[in-house]
XYZ file of C-alpha atoms in Angstrom:
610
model
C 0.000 0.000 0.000
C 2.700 2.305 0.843
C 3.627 2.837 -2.876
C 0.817 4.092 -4.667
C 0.368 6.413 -1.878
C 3.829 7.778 -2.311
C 2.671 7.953 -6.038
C 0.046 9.723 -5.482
C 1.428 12.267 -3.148
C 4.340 12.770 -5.989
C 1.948 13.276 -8.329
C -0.038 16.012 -6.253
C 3.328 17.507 -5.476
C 3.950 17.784 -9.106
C 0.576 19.248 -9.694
C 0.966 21.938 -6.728
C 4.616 23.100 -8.258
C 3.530 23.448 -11.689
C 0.229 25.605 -10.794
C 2.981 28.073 -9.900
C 3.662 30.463 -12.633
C 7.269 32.673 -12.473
C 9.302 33.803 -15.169
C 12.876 34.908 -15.093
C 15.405 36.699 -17.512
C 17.519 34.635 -19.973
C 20.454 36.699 -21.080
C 23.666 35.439 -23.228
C 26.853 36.524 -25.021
C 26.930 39.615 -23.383
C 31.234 39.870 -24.722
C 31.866 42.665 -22.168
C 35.180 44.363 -23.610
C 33.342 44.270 -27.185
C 32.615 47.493 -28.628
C 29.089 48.083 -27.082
C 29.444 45.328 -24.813
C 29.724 47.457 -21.623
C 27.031 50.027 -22.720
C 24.702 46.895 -23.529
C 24.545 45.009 -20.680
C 24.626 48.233 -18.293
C 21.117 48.377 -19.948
C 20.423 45.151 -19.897
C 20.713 45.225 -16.200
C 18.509 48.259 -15.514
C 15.728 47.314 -18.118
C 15.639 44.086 -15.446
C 16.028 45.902 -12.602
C 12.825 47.464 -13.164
C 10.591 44.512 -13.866
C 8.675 43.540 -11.048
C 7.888 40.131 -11.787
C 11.087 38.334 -12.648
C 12.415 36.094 -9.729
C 16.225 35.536 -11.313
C 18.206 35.732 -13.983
C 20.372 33.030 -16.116
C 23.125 33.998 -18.125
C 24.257 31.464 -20.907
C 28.355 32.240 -21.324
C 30.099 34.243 -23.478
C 30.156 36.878 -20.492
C 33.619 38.743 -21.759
C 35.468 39.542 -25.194
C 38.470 37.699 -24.149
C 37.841 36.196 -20.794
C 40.739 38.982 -19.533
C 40.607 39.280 -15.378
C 39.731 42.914 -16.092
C 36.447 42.027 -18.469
C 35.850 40.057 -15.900
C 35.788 42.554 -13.466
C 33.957 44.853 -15.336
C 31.262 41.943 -15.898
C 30.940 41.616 -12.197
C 30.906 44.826 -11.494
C 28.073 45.340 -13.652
C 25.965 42.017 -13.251
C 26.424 43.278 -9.253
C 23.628 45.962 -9.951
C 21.414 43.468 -10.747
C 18.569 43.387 -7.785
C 17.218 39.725 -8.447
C 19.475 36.651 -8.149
C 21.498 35.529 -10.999
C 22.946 32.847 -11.870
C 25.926 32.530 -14.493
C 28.388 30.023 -16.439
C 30.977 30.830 -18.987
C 31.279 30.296 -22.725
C 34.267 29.937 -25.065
C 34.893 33.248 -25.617
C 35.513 33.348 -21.449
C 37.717 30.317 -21.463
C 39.508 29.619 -24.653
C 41.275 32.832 -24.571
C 41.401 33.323 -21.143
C 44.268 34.515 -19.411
C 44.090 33.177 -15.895
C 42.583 29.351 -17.782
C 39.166 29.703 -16.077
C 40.843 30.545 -12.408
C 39.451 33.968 -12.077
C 35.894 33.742 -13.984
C 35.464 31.567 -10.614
C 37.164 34.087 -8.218
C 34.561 36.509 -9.491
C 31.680 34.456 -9.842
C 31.988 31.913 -7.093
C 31.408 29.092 -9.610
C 31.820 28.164 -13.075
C 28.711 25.938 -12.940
C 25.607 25.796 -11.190
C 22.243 24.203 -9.733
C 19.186 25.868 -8.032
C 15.918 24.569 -7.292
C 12.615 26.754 -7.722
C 9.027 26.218 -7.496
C 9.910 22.860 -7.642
C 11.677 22.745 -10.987
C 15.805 21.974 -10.654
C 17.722 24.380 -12.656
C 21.492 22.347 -13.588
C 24.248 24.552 -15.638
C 27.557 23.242 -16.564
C 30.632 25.366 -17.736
C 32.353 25.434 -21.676
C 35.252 25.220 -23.129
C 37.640 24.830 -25.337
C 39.956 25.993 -22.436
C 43.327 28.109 -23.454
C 43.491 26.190 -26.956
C 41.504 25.996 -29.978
C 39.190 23.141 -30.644
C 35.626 22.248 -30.457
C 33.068 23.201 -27.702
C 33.632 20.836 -24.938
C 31.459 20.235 -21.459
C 34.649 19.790 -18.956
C 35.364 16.584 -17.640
C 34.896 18.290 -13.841
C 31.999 19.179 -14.949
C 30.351 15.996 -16.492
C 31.629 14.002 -13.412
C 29.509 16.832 -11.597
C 26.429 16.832 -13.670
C 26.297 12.790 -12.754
C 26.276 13.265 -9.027
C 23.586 16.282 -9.006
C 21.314 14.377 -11.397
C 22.065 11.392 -9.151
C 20.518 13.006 -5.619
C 17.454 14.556 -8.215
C 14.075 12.585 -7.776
C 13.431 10.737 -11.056
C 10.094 13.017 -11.448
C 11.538 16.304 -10.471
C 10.934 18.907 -13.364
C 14.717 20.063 -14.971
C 15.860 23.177 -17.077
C 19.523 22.419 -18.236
C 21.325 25.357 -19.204
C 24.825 25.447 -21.473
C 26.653 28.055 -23.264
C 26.751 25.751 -26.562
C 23.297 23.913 -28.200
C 23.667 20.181 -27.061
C 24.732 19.163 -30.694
C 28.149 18.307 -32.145
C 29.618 21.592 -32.171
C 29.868 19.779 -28.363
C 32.812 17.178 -28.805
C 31.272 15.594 -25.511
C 27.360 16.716 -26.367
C 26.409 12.829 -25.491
C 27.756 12.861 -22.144
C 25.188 14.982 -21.200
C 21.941 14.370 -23.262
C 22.246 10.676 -22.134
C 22.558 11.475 -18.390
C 19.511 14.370 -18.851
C 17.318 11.881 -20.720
C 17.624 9.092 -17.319
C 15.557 12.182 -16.318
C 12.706 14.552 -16.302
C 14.149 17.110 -18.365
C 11.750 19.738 -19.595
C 13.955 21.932 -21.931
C 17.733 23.219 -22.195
C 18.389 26.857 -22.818
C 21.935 27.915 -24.261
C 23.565 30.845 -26.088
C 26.515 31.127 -28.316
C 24.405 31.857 -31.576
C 23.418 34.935 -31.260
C 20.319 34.654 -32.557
C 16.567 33.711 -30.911
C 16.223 29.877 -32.230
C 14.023 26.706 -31.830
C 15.586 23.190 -31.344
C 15.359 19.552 -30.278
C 18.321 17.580 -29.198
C 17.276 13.669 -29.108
C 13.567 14.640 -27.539
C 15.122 17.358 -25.589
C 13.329 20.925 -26.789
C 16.046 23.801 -26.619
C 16.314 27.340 -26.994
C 18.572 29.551 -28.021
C 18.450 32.978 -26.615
C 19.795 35.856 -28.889
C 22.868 37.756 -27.896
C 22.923 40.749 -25.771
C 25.239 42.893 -27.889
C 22.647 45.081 -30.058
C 24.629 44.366 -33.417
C 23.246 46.346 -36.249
C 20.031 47.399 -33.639
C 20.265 50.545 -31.658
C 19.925 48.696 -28.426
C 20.419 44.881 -27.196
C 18.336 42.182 -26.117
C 17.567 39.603 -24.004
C 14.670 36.667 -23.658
C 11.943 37.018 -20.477
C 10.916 32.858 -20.144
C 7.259 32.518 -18.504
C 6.983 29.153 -16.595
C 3.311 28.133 -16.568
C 1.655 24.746 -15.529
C 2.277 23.274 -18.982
C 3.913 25.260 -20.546
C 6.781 27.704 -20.923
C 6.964 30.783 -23.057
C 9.911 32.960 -24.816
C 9.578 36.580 -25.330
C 12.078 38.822 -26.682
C 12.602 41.967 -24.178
C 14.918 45.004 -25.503
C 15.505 47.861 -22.586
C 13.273 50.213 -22.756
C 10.842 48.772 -24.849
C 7.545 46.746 -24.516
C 8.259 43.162 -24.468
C 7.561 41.537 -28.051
C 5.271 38.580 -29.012
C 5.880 35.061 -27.971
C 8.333 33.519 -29.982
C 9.051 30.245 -28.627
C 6.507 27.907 -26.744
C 7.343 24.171 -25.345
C 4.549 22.399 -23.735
C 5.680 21.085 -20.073
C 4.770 17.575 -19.518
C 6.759 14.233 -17.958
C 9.823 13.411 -20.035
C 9.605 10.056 -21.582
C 12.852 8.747 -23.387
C 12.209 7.499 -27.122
C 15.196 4.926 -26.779
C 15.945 5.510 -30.513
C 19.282 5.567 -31.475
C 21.095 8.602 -32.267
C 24.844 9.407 -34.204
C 27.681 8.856 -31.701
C 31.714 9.004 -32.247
C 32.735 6.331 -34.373
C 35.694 3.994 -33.435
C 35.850 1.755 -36.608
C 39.473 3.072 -37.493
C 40.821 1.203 -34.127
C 39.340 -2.089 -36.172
C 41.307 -0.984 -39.257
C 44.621 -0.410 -37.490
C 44.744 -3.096 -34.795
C 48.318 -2.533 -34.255
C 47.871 -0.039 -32.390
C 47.027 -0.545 -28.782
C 46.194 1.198 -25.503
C 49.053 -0.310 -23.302
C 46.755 1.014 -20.558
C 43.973 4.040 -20.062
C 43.712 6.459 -17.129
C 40.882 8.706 -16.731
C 41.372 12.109 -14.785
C 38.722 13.734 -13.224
C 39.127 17.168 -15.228
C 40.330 18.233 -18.141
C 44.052 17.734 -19.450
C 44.537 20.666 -21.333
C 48.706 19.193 -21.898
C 51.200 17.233 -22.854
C 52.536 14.394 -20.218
C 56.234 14.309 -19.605
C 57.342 10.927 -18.767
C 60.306 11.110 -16.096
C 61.807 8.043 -12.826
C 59.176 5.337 -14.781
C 56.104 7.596 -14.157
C 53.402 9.934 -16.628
C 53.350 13.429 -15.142
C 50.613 16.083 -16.467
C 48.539 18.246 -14.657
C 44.771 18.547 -14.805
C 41.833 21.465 -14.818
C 41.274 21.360 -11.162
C 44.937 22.119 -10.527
C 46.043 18.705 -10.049
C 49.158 17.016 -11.053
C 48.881 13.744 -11.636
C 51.655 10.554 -12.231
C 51.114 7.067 -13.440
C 53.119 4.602 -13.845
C 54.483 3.329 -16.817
C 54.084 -0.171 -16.461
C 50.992 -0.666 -14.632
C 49.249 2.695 -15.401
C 48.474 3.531 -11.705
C 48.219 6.284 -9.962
C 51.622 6.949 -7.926
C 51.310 10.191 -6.692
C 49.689 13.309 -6.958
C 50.240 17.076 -5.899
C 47.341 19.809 -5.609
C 47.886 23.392 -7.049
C 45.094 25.632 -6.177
C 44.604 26.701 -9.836
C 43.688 24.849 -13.018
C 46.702 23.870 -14.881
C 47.637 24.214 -18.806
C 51.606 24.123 -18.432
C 53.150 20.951 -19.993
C 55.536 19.537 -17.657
C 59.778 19.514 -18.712
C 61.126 16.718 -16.955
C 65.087 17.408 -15.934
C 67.582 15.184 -14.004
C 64.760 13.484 -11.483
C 62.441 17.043 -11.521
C 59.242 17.964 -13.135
C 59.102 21.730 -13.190
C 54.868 22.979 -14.437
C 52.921 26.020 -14.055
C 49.684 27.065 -12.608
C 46.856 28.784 -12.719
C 46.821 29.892 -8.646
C 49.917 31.689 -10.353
C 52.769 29.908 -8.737
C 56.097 27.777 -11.184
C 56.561 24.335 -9.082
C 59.298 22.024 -9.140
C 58.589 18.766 -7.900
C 60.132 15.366 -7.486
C 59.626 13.028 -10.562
C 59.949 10.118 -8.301
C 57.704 11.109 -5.376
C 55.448 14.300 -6.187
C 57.302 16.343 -3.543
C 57.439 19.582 -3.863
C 61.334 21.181 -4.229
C 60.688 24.815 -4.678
C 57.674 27.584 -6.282
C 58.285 30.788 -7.383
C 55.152 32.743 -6.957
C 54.316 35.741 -9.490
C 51.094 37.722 -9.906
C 48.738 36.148 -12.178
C 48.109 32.459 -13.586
C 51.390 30.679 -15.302
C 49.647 28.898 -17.753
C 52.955 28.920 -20.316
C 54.981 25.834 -20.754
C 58.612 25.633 -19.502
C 61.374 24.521 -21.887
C 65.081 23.845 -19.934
C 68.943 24.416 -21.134
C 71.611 22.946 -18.970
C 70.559 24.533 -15.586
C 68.060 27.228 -16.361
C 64.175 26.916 -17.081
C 62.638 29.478 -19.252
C 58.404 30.100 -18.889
C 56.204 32.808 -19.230
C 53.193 34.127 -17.541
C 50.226 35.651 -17.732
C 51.514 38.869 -15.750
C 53.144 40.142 -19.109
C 56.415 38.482 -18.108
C 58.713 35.616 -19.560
C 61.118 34.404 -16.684
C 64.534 32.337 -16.281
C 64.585 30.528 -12.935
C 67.394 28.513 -11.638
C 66.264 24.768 -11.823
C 67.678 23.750 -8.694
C 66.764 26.721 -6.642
C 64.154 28.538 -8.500
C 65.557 31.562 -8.071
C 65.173 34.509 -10.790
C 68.105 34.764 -13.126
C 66.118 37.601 -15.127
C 62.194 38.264 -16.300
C 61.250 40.329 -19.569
C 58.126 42.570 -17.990
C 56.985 44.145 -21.452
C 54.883 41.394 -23.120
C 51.507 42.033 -24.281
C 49.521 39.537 -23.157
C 49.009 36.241 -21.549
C 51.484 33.538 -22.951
C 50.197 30.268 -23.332
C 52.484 28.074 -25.409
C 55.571 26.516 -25.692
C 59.313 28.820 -26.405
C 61.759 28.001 -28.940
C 65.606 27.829 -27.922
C 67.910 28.892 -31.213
C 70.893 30.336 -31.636
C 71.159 31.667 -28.093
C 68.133 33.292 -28.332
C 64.732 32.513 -26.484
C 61.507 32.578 -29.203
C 57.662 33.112 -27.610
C 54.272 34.116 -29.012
C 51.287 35.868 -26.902
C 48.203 36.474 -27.217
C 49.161 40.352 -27.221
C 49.134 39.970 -31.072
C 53.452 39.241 -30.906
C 56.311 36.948 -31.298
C 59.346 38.373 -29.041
C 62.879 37.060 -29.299
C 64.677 37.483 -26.386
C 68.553 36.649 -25.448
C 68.643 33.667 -23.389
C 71.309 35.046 -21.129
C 70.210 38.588 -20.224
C 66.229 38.490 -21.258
C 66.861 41.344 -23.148
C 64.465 42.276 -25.976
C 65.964 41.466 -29.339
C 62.953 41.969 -31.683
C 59.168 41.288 -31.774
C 57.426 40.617 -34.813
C 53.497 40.430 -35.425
C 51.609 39.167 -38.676
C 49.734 42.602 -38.748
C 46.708 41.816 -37.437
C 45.199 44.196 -35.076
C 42.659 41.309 -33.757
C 44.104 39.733 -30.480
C 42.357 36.415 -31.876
C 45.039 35.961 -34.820
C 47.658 36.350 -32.164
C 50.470 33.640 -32.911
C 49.968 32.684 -28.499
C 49.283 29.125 -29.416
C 52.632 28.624 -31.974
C 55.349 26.290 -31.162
C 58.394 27.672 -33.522
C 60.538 25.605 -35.178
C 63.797 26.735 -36.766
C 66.813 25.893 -39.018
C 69.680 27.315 -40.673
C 68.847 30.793 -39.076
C 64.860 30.821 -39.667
C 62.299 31.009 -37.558
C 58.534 28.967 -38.938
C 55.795 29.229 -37.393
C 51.799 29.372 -38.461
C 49.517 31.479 -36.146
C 45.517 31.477 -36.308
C 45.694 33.759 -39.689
C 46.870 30.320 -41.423
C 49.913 31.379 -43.211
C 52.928 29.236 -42.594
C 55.435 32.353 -42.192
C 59.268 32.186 -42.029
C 61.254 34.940 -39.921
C 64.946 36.197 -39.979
C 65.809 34.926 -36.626
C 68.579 37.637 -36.070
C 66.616 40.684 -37.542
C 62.985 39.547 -36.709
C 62.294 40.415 -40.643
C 59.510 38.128 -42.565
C 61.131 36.245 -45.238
C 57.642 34.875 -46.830
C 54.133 34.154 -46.385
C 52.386 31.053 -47.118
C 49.289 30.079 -47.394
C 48.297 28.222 -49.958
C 47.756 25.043 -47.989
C 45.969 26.865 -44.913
C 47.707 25.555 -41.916
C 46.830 26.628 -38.475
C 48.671 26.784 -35.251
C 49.715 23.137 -36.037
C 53.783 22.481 -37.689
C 56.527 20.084 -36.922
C 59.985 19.811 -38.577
C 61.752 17.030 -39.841
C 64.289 14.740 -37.850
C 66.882 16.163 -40.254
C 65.068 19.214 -39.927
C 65.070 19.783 -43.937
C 61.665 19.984 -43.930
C 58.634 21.653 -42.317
C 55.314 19.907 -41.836
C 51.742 21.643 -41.278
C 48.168 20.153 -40.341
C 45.765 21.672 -42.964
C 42.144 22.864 -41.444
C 40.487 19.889 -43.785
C 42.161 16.329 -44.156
C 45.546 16.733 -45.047
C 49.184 17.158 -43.715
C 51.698 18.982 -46.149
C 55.130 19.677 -46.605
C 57.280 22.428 -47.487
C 60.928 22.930 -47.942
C 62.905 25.141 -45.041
C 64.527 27.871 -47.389
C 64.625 31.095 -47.377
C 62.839 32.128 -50.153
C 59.047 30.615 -50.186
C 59.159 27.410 -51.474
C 55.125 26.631 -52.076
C 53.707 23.261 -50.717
C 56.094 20.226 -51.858
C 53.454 17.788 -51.231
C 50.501 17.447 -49.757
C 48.779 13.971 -48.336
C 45.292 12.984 -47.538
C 44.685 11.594 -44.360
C 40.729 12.108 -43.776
C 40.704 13.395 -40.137
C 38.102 16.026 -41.821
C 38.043 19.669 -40.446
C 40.614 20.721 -38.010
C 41.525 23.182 -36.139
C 43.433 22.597 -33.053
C 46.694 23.620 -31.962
C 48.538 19.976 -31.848
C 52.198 20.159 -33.104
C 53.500 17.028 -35.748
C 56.437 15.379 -34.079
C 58.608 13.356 -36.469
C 60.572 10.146 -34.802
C 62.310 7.364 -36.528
C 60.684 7.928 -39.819
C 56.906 8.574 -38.987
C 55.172 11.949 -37.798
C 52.732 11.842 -35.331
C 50.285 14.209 -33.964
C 46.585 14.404 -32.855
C 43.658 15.398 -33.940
C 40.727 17.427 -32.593
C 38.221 14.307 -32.720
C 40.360 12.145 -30.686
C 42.544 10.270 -32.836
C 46.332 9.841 -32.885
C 47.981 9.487 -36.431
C 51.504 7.740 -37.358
C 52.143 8.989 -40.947
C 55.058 7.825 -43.245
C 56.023 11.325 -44.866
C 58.292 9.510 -47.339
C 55.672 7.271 -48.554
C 53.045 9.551 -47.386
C 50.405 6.907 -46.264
C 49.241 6.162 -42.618
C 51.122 3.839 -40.804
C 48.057 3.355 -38.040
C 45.450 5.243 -36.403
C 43.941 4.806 -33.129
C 41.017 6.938 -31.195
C 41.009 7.761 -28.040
C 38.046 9.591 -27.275
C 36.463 12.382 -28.947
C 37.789 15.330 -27.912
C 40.653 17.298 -28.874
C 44.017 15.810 -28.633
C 47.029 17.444 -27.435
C 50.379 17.642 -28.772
C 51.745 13.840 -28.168
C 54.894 12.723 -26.404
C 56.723 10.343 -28.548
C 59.432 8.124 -26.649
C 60.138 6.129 -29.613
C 58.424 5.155 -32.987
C 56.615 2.556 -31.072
C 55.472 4.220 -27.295
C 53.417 7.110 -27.415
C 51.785 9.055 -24.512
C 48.819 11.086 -25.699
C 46.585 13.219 -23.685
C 42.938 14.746 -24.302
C 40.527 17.779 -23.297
C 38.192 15.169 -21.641
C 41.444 13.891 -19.523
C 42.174 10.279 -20.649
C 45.986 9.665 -20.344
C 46.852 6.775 -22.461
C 50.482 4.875 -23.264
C 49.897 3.324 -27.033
C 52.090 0.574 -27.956
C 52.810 -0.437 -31.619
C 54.050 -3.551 -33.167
């Protein structure tokens, strides 16, 4: 008997909640640092402020420009007016190029995700990436683990609104993490952003909105969405400040979620049937994001995750052995150096720890997130920061030896050691050469571009024979004077982006096109066009993830998860293998048959080879 009682009394419950009518304000891409971003949402905020009848606000992502700590002050600052509740989540544009890797959107905000209950409907919101690189949209791993254990403690009727910055589609890598945990439940609709535009959709029997941006575009004045909650149903209205709000746009009927169990595209692992010599020696799963390459140093993998920690495993048995907690997310790939692993963080701090043990041998604190990655020469360690300065420490003591204070910029990537000169990009739009002994400024070159989103931050230079290549977001492959800082040429016939390697004889430089194929090109001083060009098939690509050449085959990843071995001399694949299906990051290669490859949804594998 007790059953159907407690049936019933859910079922009245459900009744009593949804007789409750609110409405609240949905407002997205608000990209304060854009032109009329400021202006916009400083509207935006009073247009709410005087409506009576809204009980919170949700904003989708997308909050800043650039996701700089001082748009994200401003943001706060202004979103602080507001006198209703809000609740908030960042977007790509807030983490991708962020300076401080996510660390201080949740110093300002409290949280990068969040979950509220009211009038009995459970509001869930998870953050977006990329984070610091380019690639697709990407729900982080912290966060998926997350959304589990809410939905997990939600009764199985409960009403739920799921918000995201991206539509839960495959401009997601990860979108199927999420729609099959939400459809377990009794979702009623998702909301997201990152369109810009007011727009209808389903994802898998989950009806979704799209709320326009908040920038006013080609309009006089922005915009935002008031959402009316009724017992069945829920209504979309456009609202512009100071104007009446406008006609329902968007209506979804509210009623008990019921999965259809068809079966919907997911990521495709055929190619590990086609290459079966290829083989995951073992698979470790992190519990955030690895947004880096693993060094591999005293029989252990070393890499650090999103939530600041840094993780080993060990070769053999791929255990955990160790692990050391930061207090910021971490993008830095580890250098490994007699017995030390020497990484940067986002709490802002360069730590040296013990290879063997995870024990910490020195930090050297600065003032804002070291997201940078470290490169060593004999007993100095060169890294740069996201306080506009590029440092040489002392790799036994950590002490200073000298820091360059004039970059533009956060830097992000990996430097380049030539000719007794230290080589860097930003993303303050430049490409500084530095000597390696003094830090002194030798030249700084940029591709022109006064958009901080073609900055080359994200290049890894290669050089030879006193020439710097390197291919920033513009997609020219472009080779520099490395003692004048002069261009030499301009390619970019075969659109590469962010992505080169070099040859072991260094003859040669290799790029990853943006659509299928890896190409070639002489290293010369005068521009030598593409010398050849191979398809591969990985499809469109964008992500920073450099081609490493070792004992005749160049390897490198792919933004769908899949690690490539290509003979460049017969140019055909040697194998494949997938991982998962999110980006991959540049791979370590300890020989032609042991690779360590890492991914933005933090699997760490070791792939053997026959």
């Amino acid at each position: 008997m007790k059953h159907p009682i407690f049936l019933l009394l859910a079922i009245l419950i459900s009744l009593t909640v949804k007789a409750q009518n609110f409405k609240y304000a949905f407002v997205t891409d608000t990209h304060v640092g854009s032109s009329t971003g400021e202006e916009d949402l400083n509207q935006t905020v009073a247009d709410i402020n005087a409506l009576k009848d809204i009980d919170f606000v949700i904003i989708t992502g997308d909050i800043t420009e650039m996701g700089t700590n001082s748009e994200l002050k401003l943001a706060k600052n202004i979103f602080s007016k507001l006198n209703k509740p809000y609740h908030i989540i960042p977007g790509n544009h807030d983490t991708g190029w962020s300076e401080s890797g996510g660390v201080n959107f949740i110093k300002e905000f409290g949280n990068d995700k969040f979950t509220f209950d009211h009038n009995g409907y459970r509001f869930i919101a998870c953050a977006s990436g990329p984070y610091v690189r380019m690639s697709d949209g990407h729900i982080p791993r912290d966060a998926t683990v997350w959304l589990d254990s809410v939905l997990k403690t939600t009764p199985k009727n409960m009403p739920i609104v799921f918000a995201n910055h991206y539509p839960l589609d495959n401009s997601l890598d990860n979108w199927y993490e999420a729609t099959d945990l939400l459809k377990k439940y009794n979702i009623q609709y998702a909301i997201c952003g990152h369109g810009h535009n007011n727009h209808s959709y389903n994802f898998e029997g989950i009806e979704a909105t799209m709320g326009r941006s908040n920038l006013r575009a080609k309009d006089s004045v922005g915009g935002y969405n008031i959402v009316s909650m009724t017992r069945d149903s829920v209504f979309f209205q456009t609202k512009k400040p100071m104007q009446d709000i406008l006609s329902v746009w968007r209506k979804i009927a509210l009623k008990t979620f019921i999965n259809d169990d068809k079966k919907y595209d997911r990521p495709d692992f055929k190619i590990n049937n086609k290459y079966p010599a290829a083989k995951e020696a073992w698979s470790y799963h992190s519990n955030a994001n690895v947004v880096n390459t693993p060094t591999y140093a005293s029989n252990n993998v070393i890499f650090g995750n999103s939530l600041g920690l840094v993780e080993a495993i060990n070769k053999n048995s791929g255990k955990k052995v160790w692990t050391f907690s930061t207090k910021g997310a971490i993008y830095s790939s580890p250098v490994a150096v007699n017995g030390t692993v020497i990484l940067g963080s986002g709490d802002g701090t360069i730590y040296a720890l013990n290879a063997k043990t995870g024990k910490e041998i020195w930090h050297k604190e600065t003032s804002n997130s070291v997201l940078g990655s470290p490169i060593v020469n004999r007993e100095q360690v060169y890294i740069g920061g996201s306080d506009n300065t590029f440092r040489a420490l002392d790799i036994k003591t950590g002490k200073e030896i000298w820091a360059f204070k004039e970059v533009e910029g956060s830097i992000v990537g990996k430097p380049l050691l030539y000719q007794g000169k230290i080589i860097f990009g930003s993303w303050g739009r430049h490409l500084y050469a530095l000597d390696m002994n003094s830090g002194n400024l030798l030249w700084k070159w940029n591709n022109g571009q006064t958009n901080r989103m073609f900055s080359p931050a994200m290049v890894t230079p290669v050089a030879y024979q006193g020439i710097v290549y390197i291919a920033a977001p513009d997609r020219y492959l472009t080779a520099i004077d490395v003692n004048s800082g002069n261009t030499l040429w301009r390619n970019k016939e075969a659109s590469v982006r962010e992505s080169i390697g070099q040859s072991a004889d260094s003859t040669l430089i290799y790029g990853k096109t943006m659509q299928d194929e890896i190409v070639a090109y002489k290293a010369q001083a005068q521009d030598p066009g593409v010398l050849w060009r191979y398809n591969v098939g990985f499809g469109y690509e964008h992500i920073p993830s450099m081609l490493i050449e070792k004992d005749g085959k160049v390897f490198f990843g792919t933004k769908n998860g899949v690690v490539y071995a290509v003979d460049p001399k017969q140019q055909s694949t040697v194998w494949a293998h997938k991982i998962d299906n999110s980006m991959i990051n540049t791979v370590n290669v300890i020989d032609s048959k042991n690779i360590i490859a890492s991914t933005m949804d933090g699997k760490v594998v070791w792939i053997k080879t026959k």
